[in-house]
Short mmCIF file of C-alpha atoms and ligand atoms in Angstrom, two decimals:
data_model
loop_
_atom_site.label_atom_id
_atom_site.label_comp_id
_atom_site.label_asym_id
_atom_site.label_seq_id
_atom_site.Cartn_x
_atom_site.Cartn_y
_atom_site.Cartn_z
CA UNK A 1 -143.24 -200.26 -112.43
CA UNK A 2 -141.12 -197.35 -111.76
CA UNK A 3 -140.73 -194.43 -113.99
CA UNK A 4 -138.17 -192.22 -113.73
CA UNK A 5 -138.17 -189.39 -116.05
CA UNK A 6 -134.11 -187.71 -116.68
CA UNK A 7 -133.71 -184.27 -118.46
CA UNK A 8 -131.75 -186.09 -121.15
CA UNK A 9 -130.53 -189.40 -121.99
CA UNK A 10 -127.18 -189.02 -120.02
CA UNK A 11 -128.74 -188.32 -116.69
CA UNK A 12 -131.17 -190.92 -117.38
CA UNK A 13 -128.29 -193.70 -118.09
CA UNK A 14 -126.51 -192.11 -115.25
CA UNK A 15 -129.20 -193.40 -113.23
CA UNK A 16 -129.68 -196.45 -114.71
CA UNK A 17 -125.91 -196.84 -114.22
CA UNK A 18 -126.17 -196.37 -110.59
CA UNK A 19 -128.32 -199.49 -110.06
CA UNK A 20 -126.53 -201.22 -111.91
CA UNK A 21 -123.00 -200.37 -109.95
CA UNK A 22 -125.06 -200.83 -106.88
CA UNK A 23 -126.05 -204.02 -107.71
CA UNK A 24 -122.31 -204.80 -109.01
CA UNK A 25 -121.02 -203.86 -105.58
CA UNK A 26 -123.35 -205.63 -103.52
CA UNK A 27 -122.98 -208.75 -105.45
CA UNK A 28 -119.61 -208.90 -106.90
CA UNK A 29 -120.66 -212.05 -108.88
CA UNK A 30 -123.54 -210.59 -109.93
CA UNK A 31 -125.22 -211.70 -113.34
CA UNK A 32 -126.33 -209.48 -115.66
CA UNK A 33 -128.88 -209.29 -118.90
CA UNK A 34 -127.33 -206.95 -121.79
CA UNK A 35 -129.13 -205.00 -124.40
CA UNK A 36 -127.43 -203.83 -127.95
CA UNK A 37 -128.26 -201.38 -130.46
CA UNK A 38 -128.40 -197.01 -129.11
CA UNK A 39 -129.87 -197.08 -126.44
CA UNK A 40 -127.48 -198.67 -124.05
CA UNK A 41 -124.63 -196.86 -125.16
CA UNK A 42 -124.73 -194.28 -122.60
CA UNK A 43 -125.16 -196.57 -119.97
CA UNK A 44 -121.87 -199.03 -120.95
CA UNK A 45 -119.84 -195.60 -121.06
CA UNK A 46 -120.82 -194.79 -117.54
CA UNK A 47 -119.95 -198.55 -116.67
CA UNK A 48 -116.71 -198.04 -118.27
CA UNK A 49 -115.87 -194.70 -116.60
CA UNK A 50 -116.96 -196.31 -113.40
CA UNK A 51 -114.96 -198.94 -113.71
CA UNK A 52 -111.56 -196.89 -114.67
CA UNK A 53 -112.33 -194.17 -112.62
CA UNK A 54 -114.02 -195.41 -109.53
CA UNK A 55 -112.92 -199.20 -109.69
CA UNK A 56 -115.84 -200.88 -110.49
CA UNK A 57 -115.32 -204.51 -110.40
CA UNK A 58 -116.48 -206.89 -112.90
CA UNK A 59 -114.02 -209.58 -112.33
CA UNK A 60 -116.86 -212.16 -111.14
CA UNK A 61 -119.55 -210.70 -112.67
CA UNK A 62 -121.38 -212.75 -115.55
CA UNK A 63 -123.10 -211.56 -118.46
CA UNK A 64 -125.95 -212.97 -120.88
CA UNK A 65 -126.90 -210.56 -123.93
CA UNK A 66 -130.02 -210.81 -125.26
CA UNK A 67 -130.31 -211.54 -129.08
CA UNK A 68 -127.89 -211.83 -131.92
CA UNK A 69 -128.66 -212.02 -135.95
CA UNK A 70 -128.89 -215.37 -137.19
CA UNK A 71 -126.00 -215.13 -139.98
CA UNK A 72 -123.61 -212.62 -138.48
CA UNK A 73 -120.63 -214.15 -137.02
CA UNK A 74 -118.73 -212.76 -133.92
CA UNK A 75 -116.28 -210.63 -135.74
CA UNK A 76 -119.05 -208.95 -138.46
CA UNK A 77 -119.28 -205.68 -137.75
CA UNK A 78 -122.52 -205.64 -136.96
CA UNK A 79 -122.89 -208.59 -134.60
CA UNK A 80 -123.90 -208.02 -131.39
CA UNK A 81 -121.06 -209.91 -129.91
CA UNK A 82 -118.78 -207.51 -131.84
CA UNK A 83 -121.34 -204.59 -130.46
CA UNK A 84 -120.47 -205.70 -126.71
CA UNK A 85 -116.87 -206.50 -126.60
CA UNK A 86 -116.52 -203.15 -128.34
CA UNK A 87 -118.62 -200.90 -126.31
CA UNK A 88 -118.28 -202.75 -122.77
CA UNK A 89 -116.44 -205.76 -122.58
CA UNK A 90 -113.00 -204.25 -123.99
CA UNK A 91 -113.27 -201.70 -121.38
CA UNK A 92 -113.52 -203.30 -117.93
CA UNK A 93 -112.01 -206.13 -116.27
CA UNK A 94 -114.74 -209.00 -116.84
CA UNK A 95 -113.65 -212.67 -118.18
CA UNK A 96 -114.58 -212.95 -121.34
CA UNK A 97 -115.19 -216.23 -121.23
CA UNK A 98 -117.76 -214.89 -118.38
CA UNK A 99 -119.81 -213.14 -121.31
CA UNK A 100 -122.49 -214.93 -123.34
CA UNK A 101 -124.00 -213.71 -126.68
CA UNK A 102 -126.34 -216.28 -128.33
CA UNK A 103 -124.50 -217.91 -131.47
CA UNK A 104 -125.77 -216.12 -134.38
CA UNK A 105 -123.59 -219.00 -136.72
CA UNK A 106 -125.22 -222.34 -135.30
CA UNK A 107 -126.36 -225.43 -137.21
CA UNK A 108 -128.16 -226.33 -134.03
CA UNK A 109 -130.55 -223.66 -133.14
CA UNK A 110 -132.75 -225.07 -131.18
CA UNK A 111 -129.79 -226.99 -129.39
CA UNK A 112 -127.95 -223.72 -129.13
CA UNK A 113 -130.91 -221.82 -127.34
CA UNK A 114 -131.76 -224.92 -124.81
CA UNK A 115 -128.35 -224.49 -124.03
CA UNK A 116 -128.67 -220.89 -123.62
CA UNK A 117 -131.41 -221.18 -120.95
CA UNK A 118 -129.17 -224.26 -119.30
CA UNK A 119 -126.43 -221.96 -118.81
CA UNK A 120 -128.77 -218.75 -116.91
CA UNK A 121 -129.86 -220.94 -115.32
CA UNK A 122 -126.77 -222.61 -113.82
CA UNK A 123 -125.90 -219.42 -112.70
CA UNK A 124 -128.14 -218.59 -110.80
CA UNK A 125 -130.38 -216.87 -113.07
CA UNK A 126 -130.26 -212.88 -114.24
CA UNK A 127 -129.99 -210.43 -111.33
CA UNK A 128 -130.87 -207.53 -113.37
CA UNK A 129 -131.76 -207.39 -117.60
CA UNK A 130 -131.02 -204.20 -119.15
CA UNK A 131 -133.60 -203.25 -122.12
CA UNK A 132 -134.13 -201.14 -124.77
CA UNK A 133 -137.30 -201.12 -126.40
CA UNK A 134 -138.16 -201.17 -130.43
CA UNK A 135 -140.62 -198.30 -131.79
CA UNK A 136 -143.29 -201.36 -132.47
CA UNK A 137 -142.81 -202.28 -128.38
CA UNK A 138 -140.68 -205.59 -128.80
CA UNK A 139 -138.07 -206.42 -126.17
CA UNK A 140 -135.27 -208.57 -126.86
CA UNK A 141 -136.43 -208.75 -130.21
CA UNK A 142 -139.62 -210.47 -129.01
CA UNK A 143 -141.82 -209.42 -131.70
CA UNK A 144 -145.38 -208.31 -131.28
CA UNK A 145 -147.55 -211.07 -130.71
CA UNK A 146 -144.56 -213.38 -128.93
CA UNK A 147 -145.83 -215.56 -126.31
CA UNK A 148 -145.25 -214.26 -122.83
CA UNK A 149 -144.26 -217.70 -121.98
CA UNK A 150 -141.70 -218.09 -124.59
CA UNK A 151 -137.78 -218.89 -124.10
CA UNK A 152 -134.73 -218.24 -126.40
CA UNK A 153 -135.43 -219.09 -129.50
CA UNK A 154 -135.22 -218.29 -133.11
CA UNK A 155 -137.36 -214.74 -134.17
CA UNK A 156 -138.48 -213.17 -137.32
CA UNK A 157 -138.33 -209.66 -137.25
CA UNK A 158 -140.68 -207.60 -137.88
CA UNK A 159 -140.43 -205.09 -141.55
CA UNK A 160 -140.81 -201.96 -139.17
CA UNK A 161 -137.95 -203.70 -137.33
CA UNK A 162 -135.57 -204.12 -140.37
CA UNK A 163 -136.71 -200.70 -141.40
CA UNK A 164 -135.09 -198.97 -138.06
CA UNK A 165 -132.13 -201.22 -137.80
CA UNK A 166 -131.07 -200.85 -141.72
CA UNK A 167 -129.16 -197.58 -140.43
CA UNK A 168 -126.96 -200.09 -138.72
CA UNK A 169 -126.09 -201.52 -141.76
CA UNK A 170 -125.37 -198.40 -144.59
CA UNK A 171 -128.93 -197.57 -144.68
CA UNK A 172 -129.58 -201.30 -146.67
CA UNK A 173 -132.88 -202.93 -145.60
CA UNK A 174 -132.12 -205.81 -147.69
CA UNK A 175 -128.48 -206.63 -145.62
CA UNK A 176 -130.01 -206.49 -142.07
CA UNK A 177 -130.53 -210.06 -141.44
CA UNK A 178 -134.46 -211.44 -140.86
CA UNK A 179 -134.21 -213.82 -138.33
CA UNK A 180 -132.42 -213.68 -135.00
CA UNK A 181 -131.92 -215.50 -131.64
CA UNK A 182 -133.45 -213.45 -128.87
CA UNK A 183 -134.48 -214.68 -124.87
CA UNK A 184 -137.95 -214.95 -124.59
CA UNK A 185 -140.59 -213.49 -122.65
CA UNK A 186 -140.45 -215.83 -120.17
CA UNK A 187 -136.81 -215.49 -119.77
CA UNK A 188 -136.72 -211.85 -119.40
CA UNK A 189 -139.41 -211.96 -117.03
CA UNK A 190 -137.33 -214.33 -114.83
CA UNK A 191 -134.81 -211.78 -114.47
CA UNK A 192 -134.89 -210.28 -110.63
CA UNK A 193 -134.99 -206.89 -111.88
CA UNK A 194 -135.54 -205.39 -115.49
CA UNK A 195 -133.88 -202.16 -115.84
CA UNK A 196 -135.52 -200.35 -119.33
CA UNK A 197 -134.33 -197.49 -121.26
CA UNK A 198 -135.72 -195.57 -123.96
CA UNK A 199 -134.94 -192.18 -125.59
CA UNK A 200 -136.34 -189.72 -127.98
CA UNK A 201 -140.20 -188.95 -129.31
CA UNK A 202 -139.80 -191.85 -131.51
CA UNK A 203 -139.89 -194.34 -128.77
CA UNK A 204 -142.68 -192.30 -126.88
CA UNK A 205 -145.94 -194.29 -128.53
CA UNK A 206 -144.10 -197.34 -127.31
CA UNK A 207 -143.47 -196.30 -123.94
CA UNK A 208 -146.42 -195.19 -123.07
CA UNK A 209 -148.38 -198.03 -123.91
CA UNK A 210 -145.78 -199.99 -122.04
CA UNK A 211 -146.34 -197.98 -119.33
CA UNK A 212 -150.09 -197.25 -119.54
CA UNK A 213 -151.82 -199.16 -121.80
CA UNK A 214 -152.94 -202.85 -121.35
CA UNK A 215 -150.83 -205.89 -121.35
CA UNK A 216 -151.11 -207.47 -124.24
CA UNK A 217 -148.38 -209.05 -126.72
CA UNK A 218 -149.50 -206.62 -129.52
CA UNK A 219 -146.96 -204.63 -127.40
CA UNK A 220 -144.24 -206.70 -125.66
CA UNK A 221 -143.01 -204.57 -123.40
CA UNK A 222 -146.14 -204.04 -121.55
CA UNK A 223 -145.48 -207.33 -119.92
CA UNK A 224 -143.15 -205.27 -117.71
CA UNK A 225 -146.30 -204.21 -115.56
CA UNK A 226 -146.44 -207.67 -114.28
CA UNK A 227 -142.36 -207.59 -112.73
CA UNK A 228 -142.45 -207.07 -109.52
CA UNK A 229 -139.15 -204.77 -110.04
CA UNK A 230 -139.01 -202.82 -113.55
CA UNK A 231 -137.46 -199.22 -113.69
CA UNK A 232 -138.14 -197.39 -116.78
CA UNK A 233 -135.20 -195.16 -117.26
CA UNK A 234 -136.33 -192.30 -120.25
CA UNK A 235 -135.84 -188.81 -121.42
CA UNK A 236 -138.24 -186.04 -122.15
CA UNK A 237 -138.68 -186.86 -125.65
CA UNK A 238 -139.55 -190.78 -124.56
CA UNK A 239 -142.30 -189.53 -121.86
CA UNK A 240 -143.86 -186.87 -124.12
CA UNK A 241 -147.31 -188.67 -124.32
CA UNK A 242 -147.34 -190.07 -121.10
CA UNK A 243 -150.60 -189.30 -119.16
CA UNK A 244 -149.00 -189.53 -115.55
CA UNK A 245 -146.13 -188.23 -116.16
CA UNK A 246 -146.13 -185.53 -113.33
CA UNK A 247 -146.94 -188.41 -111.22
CA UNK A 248 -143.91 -190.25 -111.96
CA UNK A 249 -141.89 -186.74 -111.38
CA UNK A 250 -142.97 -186.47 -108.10
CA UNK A 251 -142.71 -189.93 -106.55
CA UNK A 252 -139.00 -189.69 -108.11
CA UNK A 253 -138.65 -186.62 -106.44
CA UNK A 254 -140.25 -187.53 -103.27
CA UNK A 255 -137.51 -190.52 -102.84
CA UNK A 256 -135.02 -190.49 -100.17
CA UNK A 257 -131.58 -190.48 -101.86
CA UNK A 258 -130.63 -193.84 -100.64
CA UNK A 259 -133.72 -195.21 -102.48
CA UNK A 260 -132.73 -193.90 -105.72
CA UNK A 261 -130.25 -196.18 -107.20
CA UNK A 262 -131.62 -199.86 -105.32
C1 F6R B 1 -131.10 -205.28 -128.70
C2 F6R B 1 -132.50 -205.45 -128.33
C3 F6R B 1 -133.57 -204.62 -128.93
C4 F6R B 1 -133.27 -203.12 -128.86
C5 F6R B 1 -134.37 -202.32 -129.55
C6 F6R B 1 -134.09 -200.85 -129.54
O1 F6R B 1 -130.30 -206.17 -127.97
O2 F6R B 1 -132.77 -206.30 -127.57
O3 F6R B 1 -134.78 -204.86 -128.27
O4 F6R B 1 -133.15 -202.73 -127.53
O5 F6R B 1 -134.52 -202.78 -130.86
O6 F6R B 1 -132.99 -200.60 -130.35
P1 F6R B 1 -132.26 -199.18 -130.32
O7 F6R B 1 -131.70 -199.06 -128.96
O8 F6R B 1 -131.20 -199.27 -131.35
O9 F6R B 1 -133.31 -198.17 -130.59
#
């Protein structure tokens, strides 16, 4: 794992932005794993900026998002499709019909999901998965307790889960939707690099046992210490009760330039 620890959660999707557009550059066709919800904001705005400002190209790139609410269909406000086009796709000069959100309004969920996997996998599989990370350690939303094996499938999530995502929907537990379709464990860990974000002290228990603790699917995440290429983008706040955290300061620091953004 890598750790690099920004000032603030600009600089650290800055960075994370950089290996992304590196990536993008290198491999024009390039396919990508999106994230929703706050955390990636920051990063898609630097995408977008790139894009307009510096020509970033993501005519041939492909895209695979992670999750979607069971119930929500594309054009509810709160579906994740709705999220992306919004935030990223709207802004930069990818096919849509390039971009794949699981389908939230299936009768065929297990059908839908098989077909999810097919479709990753034909092509080529996920050069790099962007993550955020929930405050109980899930990724995707790969509850605690998901299989590491597992594949994209239908989720419950968790009441802690509901809890922080009801200020997506006007602060109403009861409207955020229980179940989902998320990647699994085993997809995400297929992915050639995992790029993670996470901001603020309320993500800092979580990170650090990510980071530090033992692997174990009481917290997801800490699966991550098993990829052979995971960068933990996070902000002061989100490496506040990290043990090594001077450690990870100075290998960042000690990195050639060049090095930074692979
Ligand atoms: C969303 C996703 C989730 C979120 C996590 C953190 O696609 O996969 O794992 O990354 O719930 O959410 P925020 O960023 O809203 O704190």
């Amino acid at each position: 794992m890598e750790i690099i620890i920004k000032e603030n959660e600009q600089l650290a999707s800055e960075a994370a932005a950089k290996v992304v557009a590196r990536l993008v550059r290198e491999k024009p066709n390039a396919v990508l794993g999106l994230a929703t919800g706050s955390t990636p904001l920051m990063l898609y705005k630097e995408l977008v900026r790139l894009h307009q400002e510096e020509g970033l190209d993501f005519s041939q790139v492909s895209t695979f998002n992670l999750d979607e609410y069971i119930g929500l269909s594309p054009d509810h406000e709160q579906s994740y499709r709705r999220f992306m086009n919004k935030n990223l796709f709207n802004h930069i000069n990818i096919e849509m019909d390039n971009t794949h959100v699981p389908d939230g309004m299936t009768d065929d969920i297990p059908g839908a999901c098989a077909a999810y996997e097919l479709a990753i996998l034909d092509e080529g599989g996920i050069d790099l998965q962007v993550l955020g990370i929930g405050s109980d350690g899930h990724v995707g939303f790969n509850e605690p307790t998901s299989s590491f094996a597992s594949r994209t499938r239908i989720k419950t999530l968790t009441q802690q889960t509901v809890a922080d995502n009801a200020r997506f929907f006007c602060d109403d537990e009861s409207k955020v939707p229980n179940h989902c379709i998320t990647m699994g464990i085993g997809t995400i860990m297929d992915a050639k690099m995992n790029v993670m974000l996470a901001f603020g002290e309320g993500k800092a228990a979580a990170v650090a046992a990510t980071i530090e603790g033992a692997v174990t699917s009481m917290i997801p995440a800490s699966v991550l210490q098993h990829h052979p290429t995971a960068k933990i983008f996070i902000d002061e706040g989100a490496a506040s009760t990290l043990t090594l955290s001077d450690y990870y300061r100075w290998v960042y620091c000690g990195k050639p330039e060049w090095q930074k953004d692979l």
